[in-house]
Amino acid sequence: MKETDSKLQKTEKDYSKYFDFSDAKIIDEQEGKTTYRIKGRNIQINAAPSYKDEKKRGKEDIQVHYDFSIPEELKTMGIGKFYLIQTYGCQMNEHDTEVMKGMFEEMGYVWTDDRSKADVILLNTCAIRENAEDKVFGELGHLKVLKTEKPGLLLGVCGCMSQEESVVGRILQKHSFVDMIFGTHNIHRLPNLLESAYFSKEMVVEVWSKEGDIIENMPKKREGLRAWVNIMYGCDKFCTYCIVPFTRGKERSRRPEDVIAEVRELARKGYKEITLLGQNVNAYGKDFEDMDYRFGHLMKDISQIDIPRVRFTTSHPRDFDDYLIEVLATRGNLVEHIHLPVQSGSTEVLKRMSRKYTRESFLELVSRIKAAIPDVVLSSDIIVGFPGETDEQFEETMSLVEQVGFEFGYTFIYSPREGTPAAGMEDNVPMEVKKKRLKRLNDLMASICREKNEQLIGQSIEVLIEGESKNNPDVLSGRTRTNKLVHLEGPKEWIGQFVQARVTDAQTWYIKAEPIGIPSEQAVV
């Protein structure tokens, strides 16, 4: 057998084994739920994840439900109890946590940062990279000790990792002290799952492989000056390295009237900035069959709402159309910062990644954006060491970064994710080479950012003051429209307000400024 065949064999997974309960005793079967006895604990399986089912893209219609409510009998079950959610990963996970916080507090629970005080601890997980998964399992090891000391503590694992068969199987076999496992598609079921875990004293597993419908009107607990607004769910791009199309399901767009109503409500509440969220926001509306309404139309409508700043993330170059560029060029509350993941500067690597664009088409898109918005700040996501990436192909990434002038971004060493096509590719770039490439890339981006920041010295900027600097309580910290971090001196009363300032000094990842005049807007309370 060839060496590559051997490696492929090692990376392929038999997904059926993860839910092979041949050695487990069936305790009960009713209403589609099966209760097993595994290693001394009863485990109630309401629904288990299936890699094969998550890969399918069915034609069934997505329904929108506006009747969400927490059952009356569950609205008091949390009185006198405390909860804690530890969140990993992207802004989508942060937003999911806001929704779960809202449900917890409608049930009478109170937030705590103290683990020893908590009655419920949830780990809202990320599946993008292997090290994120390692962190969660390491955390479960620590929580096992806490669970031993406090047997009444409920431990739950939710989010993207829960949508993976291998993860759920590992928890069932090696972390049976966990009480709840649920996924990204059934967050709205949290109150019912809490009830089941409390009263059955069994581990409750409910992970829907199919994404189901869109649930509106779920409570949210937001904090701070900025708000996340989810405009769509899922992704249909199937980049070969990415697990998200499996963990988040197919693309489903919220109705524009629902998104706009939420943004208007946030404006009424005094939020200064919103970020529209989606795995691929500029695919918004592609699934609508009753109207021709895409992301550019949504941005145009939201630009008419009286909220100072509107951002969005994440976009895919393939769906970034000219009408969207035209709308963004009108500015107003639409900021001059665009996060545009390129992943690689090599057309050959992009092809292996199944990104569906070339180096040339990406650079052409950037040219159109810069022509319409000359002072735009671009950031990106880039992977180094993808299977088969040669030195020459990495140099193409370096030259593209320099040509575009990305001012900041998220850079990663490639690591395979089980269930993705790239996991079956030969990972033939040595780790030492990957690390050297990452350092060179980060050094280049740091030099570009420093140079761009130095060009701002003497210029006037608008800063939204977010709070005190992490390193110096006597200095305020905020961000520009282009998402640059700013430090300036001023009274604490300025937190939550917009300040006009002049740039006085430039560092690599932040700029220093002095205020010009006194802000007039009141802080958000």
Short mmCIF file of C-alpha atoms in Angstrom, two decimals:
data_model
loop_
_atom_site.label_atom_id
_atom_site.label_comp_id
_atom_site.label_asym_id
_atom_site.label_seq_id
_atom_site.Cartn_x
_atom_site.Cartn_y
_atom_site.Cartn_z
CA MET A 1 0.00 0.00 0.00
CA LYS A 2 1.25 3.47 -0.85
CA GLU A 3 2.22 5.80 1.99
CA THR A 4 -0.49 8.31 1.00
CA ASP A 5 -3.12 5.55 0.99
CA SER A 6 -2.02 4.57 4.47
CA LYS A 7 -2.35 8.15 5.70
CA LEU A 8 -5.78 8.49 4.14
CA GLN A 9 -6.87 5.30 5.88
CA LYS A 10 -5.75 6.69 9.22
CA THR A 11 -7.71 9.92 8.81
CA GLU A 12 -10.96 8.33 7.62
CA LYS A 13 -13.45 7.82 10.43
CA ASP A 14 -16.11 5.17 10.87
CA TYR A 15 -18.84 7.45 12.15
CA SER A 16 -21.16 4.57 12.97
CA LYS A 17 -18.93 3.50 15.86
CA TYR A 18 -19.55 6.68 17.84
CA PHE A 19 -23.09 5.61 18.63
CA ASP A 20 -22.55 1.89 18.86
CA PHE A 21 -24.30 1.03 22.11
CA SER A 22 -24.01 -2.73 21.66
CA ASP A 23 -22.45 -3.01 25.11
CA ALA A 24 -25.04 -0.70 26.70
CA LYS A 25 -28.26 -1.80 28.33
CA ILE A 26 -31.49 -0.26 27.05
CA ILE A 27 -33.52 0.93 30.06
CA ASP A 28 -36.47 2.54 28.30
CA GLU A 29 -37.82 3.38 24.84
CA GLN A 30 -40.75 5.71 24.34
CA GLU A 31 -41.83 8.69 22.21
CA GLY A 32 -38.65 8.56 20.13
CA LYS A 33 -36.39 8.72 23.18
CA THR A 34 -34.08 5.90 24.21
CA THR A 35 -32.51 5.61 27.66
CA TYR A 36 -29.29 3.60 27.91
CA ARG A 37 -27.27 2.44 30.89
CA ILE A 38 -23.59 3.18 30.15
CA LYS A 39 -20.83 2.90 32.75
CA GLY A 40 -23.21 3.22 35.67
CA ARG A 41 -25.18 6.19 34.34
CA ASN A 42 -28.51 6.51 32.55
CA ILE A 43 -28.22 8.47 29.29
CA GLN A 44 -31.37 9.74 27.59
CA ILE A 45 -30.85 10.14 23.83
CA ASN A 46 -33.54 12.41 22.37
CA ALA A 47 -31.57 12.94 19.14
CA ALA A 48 -27.96 12.22 18.21
CA PRO A 49 -25.81 13.98 15.60
CA SER A 50 -25.21 12.26 12.29
CA TYR A 51 -22.36 13.34 10.03
CA LYS A 52 -24.15 11.95 6.97
CA ASP A 53 -27.38 13.79 7.78
CA GLU A 54 -25.55 17.06 8.47
CA LYS A 55 -23.96 16.90 5.02
CA LYS A 56 -27.32 16.65 3.24
CA ARG A 57 -29.04 19.77 1.89
CA GLY A 58 -32.75 18.99 1.72
CA LYS A 59 -35.38 20.89 -0.25
CA GLU A 60 -37.82 21.16 2.64
CA ASP A 61 -39.10 24.65 3.42
CA ILE A 62 -37.76 26.48 6.44
CA GLN A 63 -40.58 27.74 8.63
CA VAL A 64 -40.37 30.88 10.75
CA HIS A 65 -41.89 30.63 14.23
CA TYR A 66 -42.92 33.72 16.20
CA ASP A 67 -44.58 31.94 19.10
CA PHE A 68 -41.51 31.15 21.24
CA SER A 69 -42.18 31.32 24.95
CA ILE A 70 -40.83 29.65 28.06
CA PRO A 71 -43.51 27.42 29.64
CA GLU A 72 -45.07 29.06 32.69
CA GLU A 73 -44.15 26.14 34.93
CA LEU A 74 -40.46 26.63 34.07
CA LYS A 75 -40.31 30.38 34.69
CA THR A 76 -39.58 29.86 38.39
CA MET A 77 -37.32 26.80 38.28
CA GLY A 78 -34.19 28.98 38.46
CA ILE A 79 -35.18 31.15 41.41
CA GLY A 80 -32.35 31.09 43.94
CA LYS A 81 -30.00 29.44 41.45
CA PHE A 82 -26.96 30.75 39.55
CA TYR A 83 -25.68 30.01 36.05
CA LEU A 84 -22.41 30.47 34.17
CA ILE A 85 -21.73 30.13 30.42
CA GLN A 86 -18.17 29.83 29.16
CA THR A 87 -18.04 30.80 25.48
CA TYR A 88 -15.48 29.75 22.90
CA GLY A 89 -15.11 30.78 19.27
CA CYS A 90 -16.73 33.32 17.00
CA GLN A 91 -19.26 36.14 17.31
CA MET A 92 -22.01 33.67 16.39
CA ASN A 93 -21.23 31.73 19.54
CA GLU A 94 -21.19 34.97 21.53
CA HIS A 95 -24.64 35.76 20.18
CA ASP A 96 -25.92 32.27 21.01
CA THR A 97 -24.69 32.85 24.55
CA GLU A 98 -26.69 36.10 24.72
CA VAL A 99 -29.81 34.12 23.75
CA MET A 100 -29.16 31.44 26.38
CA LYS A 101 -28.53 34.11 29.01
CA GLY A 102 -31.89 35.62 28.13
CA MET A 103 -33.64 32.28 28.63
CA PHE A 104 -31.83 31.56 31.89
CA GLU A 105 -32.86 34.91 33.34
CA GLU A 106 -36.48 34.53 32.25
CA MET A 107 -36.43 31.31 34.26
CA GLY A 108 -35.22 33.14 37.39
CA TYR A 109 -31.52 32.24 37.23
CA VAL A 110 -28.86 34.83 38.08
CA TRP A 111 -25.48 35.13 36.33
CA THR A 112 -22.30 34.44 38.31
CA ASP A 113 -18.59 34.45 37.44
CA ASP A 114 -17.88 32.17 40.41
CA ARG A 115 -17.81 28.52 39.37
CA SER A 116 -18.13 27.29 42.92
CA LYS A 117 -21.36 29.29 43.26
CA ALA A 118 -22.92 28.18 39.97
CA ASP A 119 -25.76 25.65 39.86
CA VAL A 120 -25.50 25.30 36.06
CA ILE A 121 -22.34 25.62 33.93
CA LEU A 122 -22.52 25.47 30.15
CA LEU A 123 -19.57 25.27 27.77
CA ASN A 124 -20.64 26.90 24.49
CA THR A 125 -18.07 25.38 22.16
CA CYS A 126 -16.29 26.05 18.88
CA ALA A 127 -15.33 23.40 16.31
CA ILE A 128 -13.25 25.46 13.89
CA ARG A 129 -9.81 24.36 15.10
CA GLU A 130 -8.43 21.37 16.93
CA ASN A 131 -6.94 23.43 19.76
CA ALA A 132 -10.42 24.82 20.56
CA GLU A 133 -11.63 21.25 21.04
CA ASP A 134 -8.62 20.41 23.21
CA LYS A 135 -9.37 23.40 25.45
CA VAL A 136 -12.94 22.22 26.03
CA PHE A 137 -11.93 18.69 26.97
CA GLY A 138 -9.26 20.12 29.26
CA GLU A 139 -11.93 22.28 30.87
CA LEU A 140 -14.16 19.25 31.37
CA GLY A 141 -11.33 17.63 33.31
CA HIS A 142 -11.28 20.60 35.72
CA LEU A 143 -15.07 20.64 36.01
CA LYS A 144 -15.14 16.94 36.93
CA VAL A 145 -13.43 17.86 40.19
CA LEU A 146 -16.01 20.59 40.85
CA LYS A 147 -18.83 18.17 40.03
CA THR A 148 -17.44 15.69 42.56
CA GLU A 149 -17.43 18.39 45.24
CA LYS A 150 -20.90 19.62 44.25
CA PRO A 151 -22.96 16.68 42.89
CA GLY A 152 -26.03 18.87 42.32
CA LEU A 153 -24.17 20.98 39.75
CA LEU A 154 -25.52 20.64 36.20
CA LEU A 155 -22.82 20.56 33.51
CA GLY A 156 -23.71 21.06 29.85
CA VAL A 157 -21.82 21.08 26.55
CA CYS A 158 -23.45 22.92 23.65
CA GLY A 159 -22.47 24.78 20.47
CA CYS A 160 -20.61 23.58 17.40
CA MET A 161 -18.57 20.79 18.99
CA SER A 162 -21.82 19.15 20.11
CA GLN A 163 -22.84 18.77 16.46
CA GLU A 164 -19.89 16.42 15.87
CA GLU A 165 -20.48 12.69 16.25
CA SER A 166 -16.93 12.07 17.45
CA VAL A 167 -17.23 14.67 20.21
CA VAL A 168 -20.55 13.40 21.53
CA GLY A 169 -19.28 9.83 21.44
CA ARG A 170 -16.17 10.84 23.39
CA ILE A 171 -18.24 12.61 26.05
CA LEU A 172 -20.56 9.60 26.41
CA GLN A 173 -17.67 7.20 26.81
CA LYS A 174 -15.17 9.26 28.82
CA HIS A 175 -17.02 12.18 30.44
CA SER A 176 -20.24 10.62 31.67
CA PHE A 177 -20.46 13.21 34.49
CA VAL A 178 -21.75 15.72 31.91
CA ASP A 179 -25.51 16.22 32.31
CA MET A 180 -26.58 17.85 29.03
CA ILE A 181 -25.41 17.87 25.41
CA PHE A 182 -27.25 19.96 22.84
CA GLY A 183 -26.32 21.55 19.53
CA THR A 184 -26.65 24.75 17.56
CA HIS A 185 -30.04 23.92 16.03
CA ASN A 186 -32.00 23.42 19.25
CA ILE A 187 -30.82 26.22 21.56
CA HIS A 188 -34.48 27.19 21.96
CA ARG A 189 -35.00 23.84 23.72
CA LEU A 190 -32.73 24.85 26.63
CA PRO A 191 -35.55 25.27 29.22
CA ASN A 192 -36.96 21.82 28.45
CA LEU A 193 -33.52 20.20 28.48
CA LEU A 194 -32.75 21.78 31.85
CA GLU A 195 -36.01 20.37 33.20
CA SER A 196 -35.21 16.88 31.87
CA ALA A 197 -31.67 16.93 33.30
CA TYR A 198 -32.85 18.18 36.70
CA PHE A 199 -35.70 15.77 37.24
CA SER A 200 -34.55 12.63 35.42
CA LYS A 201 -31.02 12.78 36.88
CA GLU A 202 -29.91 11.35 33.54
CA MET A 203 -27.51 12.70 30.95
CA VAL A 204 -29.74 14.25 28.28
CA VAL A 205 -28.47 14.27 24.68
CA GLU A 206 -30.47 16.23 22.10
CA VAL A 207 -28.51 17.22 19.00
CA TRP A 208 -30.48 17.77 15.82
CA SER A 209 -28.58 16.92 12.66
CA LYS A 210 -31.05 18.81 10.50
CA GLU A 211 -31.18 22.52 11.22
CA GLY A 212 -34.92 22.83 11.59
CA ASP A 213 -36.73 26.15 11.47
CA ILE A 214 -35.98 29.77 12.37
CA ILE A 215 -37.15 30.69 15.86
CA GLU A 216 -37.88 34.38 16.38
CA ASN A 217 -38.58 36.32 19.58
CA MET A 218 -36.19 34.43 21.82
CA PRO A 219 -35.03 36.57 24.76
CA LYS A 220 -31.50 38.01 24.68
CA LYS A 221 -29.33 39.48 27.39
CA ARG A 222 -27.02 42.01 25.76
CA GLU A 223 -24.39 44.04 27.57
CA GLY A 224 -22.28 47.04 26.58
CA LEU A 225 -22.59 49.55 23.77
CA ARG A 226 -22.59 47.14 20.87
CA ALA A 227 -25.07 44.47 19.82
CA TRP A 228 -24.86 41.38 17.61
CA VAL A 229 -27.78 40.86 15.21
CA ASN A 230 -28.01 37.49 13.52
CA ILE A 231 -29.33 37.87 9.97
CA MET A 232 -28.86 34.29 8.75
CA TYR A 233 -27.76 30.84 9.83
CA GLY A 234 -25.61 28.17 8.25
CA CYS A 235 -23.33 27.99 5.22
CA ASP A 236 -23.49 26.18 1.87
CA LYS A 237 -19.95 26.86 0.67
CA PHE A 238 -18.34 23.58 1.87
CA CYS A 239 -14.75 24.82 1.87
CA THR A 240 -12.71 21.64 2.21
CA TYR A 241 -11.12 22.61 5.55
CA CYS A 242 -14.29 23.87 7.26
CA ILE A 243 -16.66 22.04 9.60
CA VAL A 244 -19.20 24.91 9.81
CA PRO A 245 -21.56 23.68 7.03
CA PHE A 246 -21.99 20.53 9.12
CA THR A 247 -22.27 22.14 12.57
CA ARG A 248 -24.45 25.10 11.51
CA GLY A 249 -26.45 23.54 8.68
CA LYS A 250 -27.67 24.96 5.39
CA GLU A 251 -28.11 28.67 4.75
CA ARG A 252 -31.33 30.08 6.18
CA SER A 253 -32.02 33.83 6.08
CA ARG A 254 -34.18 35.62 8.59
CA ARG A 255 -37.01 37.64 7.06
CA PRO A 256 -35.92 41.24 6.41
CA GLU A 257 -38.83 42.69 8.37
CA ASP A 258 -37.71 40.73 11.45
CA VAL A 259 -34.09 41.88 11.15
CA ILE A 260 -35.12 45.50 10.60
CA ALA A 261 -37.53 45.42 13.55
CA GLU A 262 -34.75 44.13 15.81
CA VAL A 263 -32.32 46.84 14.64
CA ARG A 264 -34.97 49.54 15.19
CA GLU A 265 -35.55 48.26 18.72
CA LEU A 266 -31.80 48.39 19.41
CA ALA A 267 -31.73 51.98 18.13
CA ARG A 268 -34.59 52.88 20.48
CA LYS A 269 -32.65 51.36 23.38
CA GLY A 270 -29.66 53.58 22.61
CA TYR A 271 -27.14 51.09 21.22
CA LYS A 272 -24.33 52.88 19.42
CA GLU A 273 -23.17 50.06 17.17
CA ILE A 274 -24.52 46.82 15.74
CA THR A 275 -22.78 43.99 13.91
CA LEU A 276 -24.82 41.91 11.48
CA LEU A 277 -23.82 38.26 11.82
CA GLY A 278 -23.80 35.26 9.54
CA GLN A 279 -21.41 32.52 8.50
CA ASN A 280 -21.56 34.22 5.09
CA VAL A 281 -23.58 37.42 5.41
CA ASN A 282 -23.47 38.31 1.73
CA ALA A 283 -25.30 35.09 0.88
CA TYR A 284 -28.24 36.63 2.73
CA GLY A 285 -31.51 36.31 0.83
CA LYS A 286 -30.30 33.74 -1.71
CA ASP A 287 -32.75 31.28 -0.18
CA PHE A 288 -35.79 33.59 -0.53
CA GLU A 289 -38.16 32.28 -3.19
CA ASP A 290 -40.83 34.96 -2.83
CA MET A 291 -38.67 38.08 -3.32
CA ASP A 292 -35.48 39.43 -4.85
CA TYR A 293 -33.90 40.83 -1.69
CA ARG A 294 -30.23 40.38 -0.95
CA PHE A 295 -27.65 41.64 1.53
CA GLY A 296 -27.16 44.95 -0.30
CA HIS A 297 -30.89 45.67 0.00
CA LEU A 298 -30.82 44.87 3.72
CA MET A 299 -27.82 47.16 4.27
CA LYS A 300 -29.55 49.98 2.38
CA ASP A 301 -32.67 49.64 4.54
CA ILE A 302 -30.67 49.48 7.76
CA SER A 303 -28.69 52.56 6.72
CA GLN A 304 -31.95 54.52 7.12
CA ILE A 305 -32.25 53.55 10.80
CA ASP A 306 -30.92 55.99 13.39
CA ILE A 307 -28.10 53.90 14.81
CA PRO A 308 -24.58 55.41 14.57
CA ARG A 309 -22.53 52.46 13.32
CA VAL A 310 -23.36 49.31 11.39
CA ARG A 311 -20.81 46.53 10.77
CA PHE A 312 -21.08 43.01 9.38
CA THR A 313 -19.12 39.77 9.51
CA THR A 314 -18.21 37.44 7.93
CA SER A 315 -18.35 37.90 4.18
CA HIS A 316 -17.30 35.57 1.37
CA PRO A 317 -15.53 37.10 -1.66
CA ARG A 318 -17.58 35.00 -4.06
CA ASP A 319 -20.86 36.65 -3.00
CA PHE A 320 -19.58 40.23 -2.65
CA ASP A 321 -21.57 41.89 -5.45
CA ASP A 322 -21.33 45.35 -6.99
CA TYR A 323 -24.66 46.52 -5.57
CA LEU A 324 -23.40 45.84 -2.04
CA ILE A 325 -20.25 47.88 -2.80
CA GLU A 326 -22.45 50.70 -4.12
CA VAL A 327 -24.54 50.72 -0.93
CA LEU A 328 -21.49 50.61 1.36
CA ALA A 329 -20.00 53.57 -0.53
CA THR A 330 -22.90 55.77 0.66
CA ARG A 331 -21.28 55.61 4.12
CA GLY A 332 -23.52 57.29 6.71
CA ASN A 333 -23.80 54.70 9.46
CA LEU A 334 -22.19 52.01 7.24
CA VAL A 335 -18.58 51.98 8.39
CA GLU A 336 -15.44 51.88 6.23
CA HIS A 337 -14.18 48.54 7.53
CA ILE A 338 -14.70 45.28 5.65
CA HIS A 339 -13.60 41.87 6.87
CA LEU A 340 -12.87 39.88 3.71
CA PRO A 341 -11.41 36.40 4.31
CA VAL A 342 -9.04 35.37 1.52
CA GLN A 343 -7.53 32.25 3.21
CA SER A 344 -4.70 31.99 0.65
CA GLY A 345 -3.07 34.08 -2.07
CA SER A 346 -2.46 31.09 -4.32
CA THR A 347 -5.05 30.11 -6.92
CA GLU A 348 -3.94 26.47 -6.70
CA VAL A 349 -4.38 26.38 -2.92
CA LEU A 350 -7.71 28.20 -3.20
CA LYS A 351 -8.83 25.48 -5.61
CA ARG A 352 -7.89 22.74 -3.12
CA MET A 353 -9.75 24.71 -0.45
CA SER A 354 -12.80 24.87 -2.79
CA ARG A 355 -13.08 28.62 -2.27
CA LYS A 356 -14.50 29.07 -5.82
CA TYR A 357 -12.48 32.18 -6.69
CA THR A 358 -8.94 32.87 -7.90
CA ARG A 359 -6.18 35.16 -6.73
CA GLU A 360 -6.91 37.40 -9.72
CA SER A 361 -10.66 37.63 -9.09
CA PHE A 362 -10.05 38.43 -5.41
CA LEU A 363 -7.66 41.26 -6.31
CA GLU A 364 -10.18 42.56 -8.84
CA LEU A 365 -12.87 42.63 -6.11
CA VAL A 366 -10.51 44.53 -3.80
CA SER A 367 -9.86 47.06 -6.60
CA ARG A 368 -13.60 47.65 -7.04
CA ILE A 369 -14.07 48.12 -3.29
CA LYS A 370 -11.16 50.57 -3.03
CA ALA A 371 -12.36 52.52 -6.07
CA ALA A 372 -15.74 53.04 -4.39
CA ILE A 373 -14.41 53.50 -0.83
CA PRO A 374 -10.83 54.86 -1.10
CA ASP A 375 -10.23 55.00 2.67
CA VAL A 376 -11.59 51.52 3.37
CA VAL A 377 -9.71 49.36 5.91
CA LEU A 378 -9.62 45.67 4.99
CA SER A 379 -8.97 42.75 7.33
CA SER A 380 -8.89 39.04 6.54
CA ASP A 381 -8.61 35.39 7.59
CA ILE A 382 -5.59 33.46 6.31
CA ILE A 383 -4.53 29.83 6.71
CA VAL A 384 -0.86 28.83 6.34
CA GLY A 385 0.41 25.30 5.75
CA PHE A 386 -2.68 23.95 3.99
CA PRO A 387 -2.03 20.44 2.61
CA GLY A 388 0.28 20.69 -0.39
CA GLU A 389 1.14 24.38 0.09
CA THR A 390 4.58 24.94 -1.44
CA ASP A 391 7.06 27.68 -0.59
CA GLU A 392 6.13 29.43 -3.83
CA GLN A 393 2.42 29.27 -3.01
CA PHE A 394 3.03 30.72 0.44
CA GLU A 395 5.00 33.55 -1.18
CA GLU A 396 1.91 34.25 -3.28
CA THR A 397 -0.03 34.74 -0.05
CA MET A 398 2.64 37.13 1.25
CA SER A 399 2.59 39.19 -1.95
CA LEU A 400 -1.22 39.34 -1.95
CA VAL A 401 -1.30 40.55 1.67
CA GLU A 402 1.19 43.26 0.77
CA GLN A 403 -0.66 44.24 -2.39
CA VAL A 404 -4.05 44.46 -0.68
CA GLY A 405 -2.64 46.05 2.46
CA PHE A 406 -4.62 44.06 5.04
CA GLU A 407 -4.25 46.01 8.28
CA PHE A 408 -5.18 43.21 10.66
CA GLY A 409 -6.61 39.74 10.53
CA TYR A 410 -6.90 36.27 11.95
CA THR A 411 -4.04 34.02 10.87
CA PHE A 412 -3.89 30.31 11.56
CA ILE A 413 -1.79 27.22 11.08
CA TYR A 414 -3.86 24.61 9.26
CA SER A 415 -5.12 21.76 11.40
CA PRO A 416 -7.43 19.01 10.06
CA ARG A 417 -11.03 18.71 11.28
CA GLU A 418 -12.65 15.29 11.31
CA GLY A 419 -15.38 14.97 8.73
CA THR A 420 -14.01 17.58 6.31
CA PRO A 421 -12.58 16.67 2.87
CA ALA A 422 -9.23 18.26 3.74
CA ALA A 423 -8.83 15.80 6.63
CA GLY A 424 -8.30 13.12 3.98
CA MET A 425 -5.57 15.10 2.23
CA GLU A 426 -1.94 14.42 2.97
CA ASP A 427 -0.91 17.01 5.58
CA ASN A 428 2.60 17.21 4.16
CA VAL A 429 3.80 20.62 5.39
CA PRO A 430 6.02 20.09 8.47
CA MET A 431 4.91 21.90 11.62
CA GLU A 432 8.24 23.71 11.84
CA VAL A 433 7.64 25.12 8.34
CA LYS A 434 4.06 26.09 9.23
CA LYS A 435 5.26 28.01 12.29
CA LYS A 436 7.93 29.88 10.31
CA ARG A 437 5.37 30.83 7.66
CA LEU A 438 2.92 32.05 10.30
CA LYS A 439 5.58 34.22 11.91
CA ARG A 440 6.56 35.78 8.59
CA LEU A 441 2.93 36.46 7.76
CA ASN A 442 2.22 38.00 11.16
CA ASP A 443 5.35 40.14 10.95
CA LEU A 444 4.26 41.43 7.53
CA MET A 445 0.75 42.28 8.72
CA ALA A 446 2.17 44.01 11.80
CA SER A 447 4.43 46.17 9.63
CA ILE A 448 1.53 47.09 7.33
CA CYS A 449 -0.67 48.01 10.29
CA ARG A 450 2.09 50.10 11.88
CA GLU A 451 2.70 51.96 8.61
CA LYS A 452 -1.03 52.64 8.10
CA ASN A 453 -1.39 53.84 11.70
CA GLU A 454 1.55 56.23 11.31
CA GLN A 455 -0.18 57.78 8.31
CA LEU A 456 -3.03 58.80 10.63
CA ILE A 457 -0.86 61.01 12.88
CA GLY A 458 -2.32 64.52 12.94
CA GLN A 459 -5.67 63.42 11.50
CA SER A 460 -9.05 63.85 13.21
CA ILE A 461 -10.93 60.64 14.03
CA GLU A 462 -14.26 59.69 15.60
CA VAL A 463 -13.86 57.38 18.60
CA LEU A 464 -16.60 55.42 20.36
CA ILE A 465 -15.36 55.23 23.96
CA GLU A 466 -15.92 51.66 25.19
CA GLY A 467 -14.29 51.72 28.61
CA GLU A 468 -11.04 51.94 30.50
CA SER A 469 -7.83 50.65 28.96
CA LYS A 470 -7.04 47.13 30.14
CA ASN A 471 -3.51 48.16 31.10
CA ASN A 472 -4.16 51.63 32.56
CA PRO A 473 -7.41 52.65 34.31
CA ASP A 474 -6.50 56.33 33.83
CA VAL A 475 -6.68 55.94 30.04
CA LEU A 476 -9.88 55.43 28.04
CA SER A 477 -10.15 52.91 25.24
CA GLY A 478 -12.33 53.04 22.15
CA ARG A 479 -12.57 52.27 18.44
CA THR A 480 -12.74 54.19 15.20
CA ARG A 481 -15.25 53.57 12.41
CA THR A 482 -12.54 51.44 10.78
CA ASN A 483 -12.29 49.31 13.96
CA LYS A 484 -8.88 50.60 15.04
CA LEU A 485 -8.16 50.55 18.77
CA VAL A 486 -7.60 54.03 20.26
CA HIS A 487 -6.25 55.11 23.66
CA LEU A 488 -6.90 58.62 24.94
CA GLU A 489 -7.21 60.46 28.24
CA GLY A 490 -10.56 61.73 29.48
CA PRO A 491 -13.16 61.42 32.24
CA LYS A 492 -15.01 58.15 32.87
CA GLU A 493 -18.25 59.96 31.97
CA TRP A 494 -17.20 59.76 28.33
CA ILE A 495 -17.68 55.99 28.28
CA GLY A 496 -20.48 55.22 25.84
CA GLN A 497 -20.06 58.46 23.91
CA PHE A 498 -18.48 59.53 20.64
CA VAL A 499 -15.41 61.73 20.93
CA GLN A 500 -13.64 63.63 18.16
CA ALA A 501 -9.89 63.23 18.65
CA ARG A 502 -6.59 63.94 16.91
CA VAL A 503 -4.08 61.12 16.44
CA THR A 504 -0.83 61.89 18.28
CA ASP A 505 1.09 58.60 18.19
CA ALA A 506 1.00 55.27 16.35
CA GLN A 507 1.78 51.84 17.71
CA THR A 508 1.48 48.54 15.87
CA TRP A 509 -1.98 47.49 17.06
CA TYR A 510 -3.37 50.75 18.46
CA ILE A 511 -3.12 54.50 18.12
CA LYS A 512 -2.97 57.27 20.73
CA ALA A 513 -5.07 60.41 20.40
CA GLU A 514 -6.04 63.60 22.22
CA PRO A 515 -9.67 64.74 22.42
CA ILE A 516 -10.90 67.70 20.40
CA GLY A 517 -13.84 69.28 22.22
CA ILE A 518 -16.33 67.65 24.57
CA PRO A 519 -18.88 64.98 23.48
CA SER A 520 -22.53 65.88 23.80
CA GLU A 521 -24.24 62.48 23.62
CA GLN A 522 -25.26 60.71 26.77
CA ALA A 523 -23.80 57.37 27.67
CA VAL A 524 -25.82 54.18 27.26
CA VAL A 525 -27.18 52.92 30.59
#
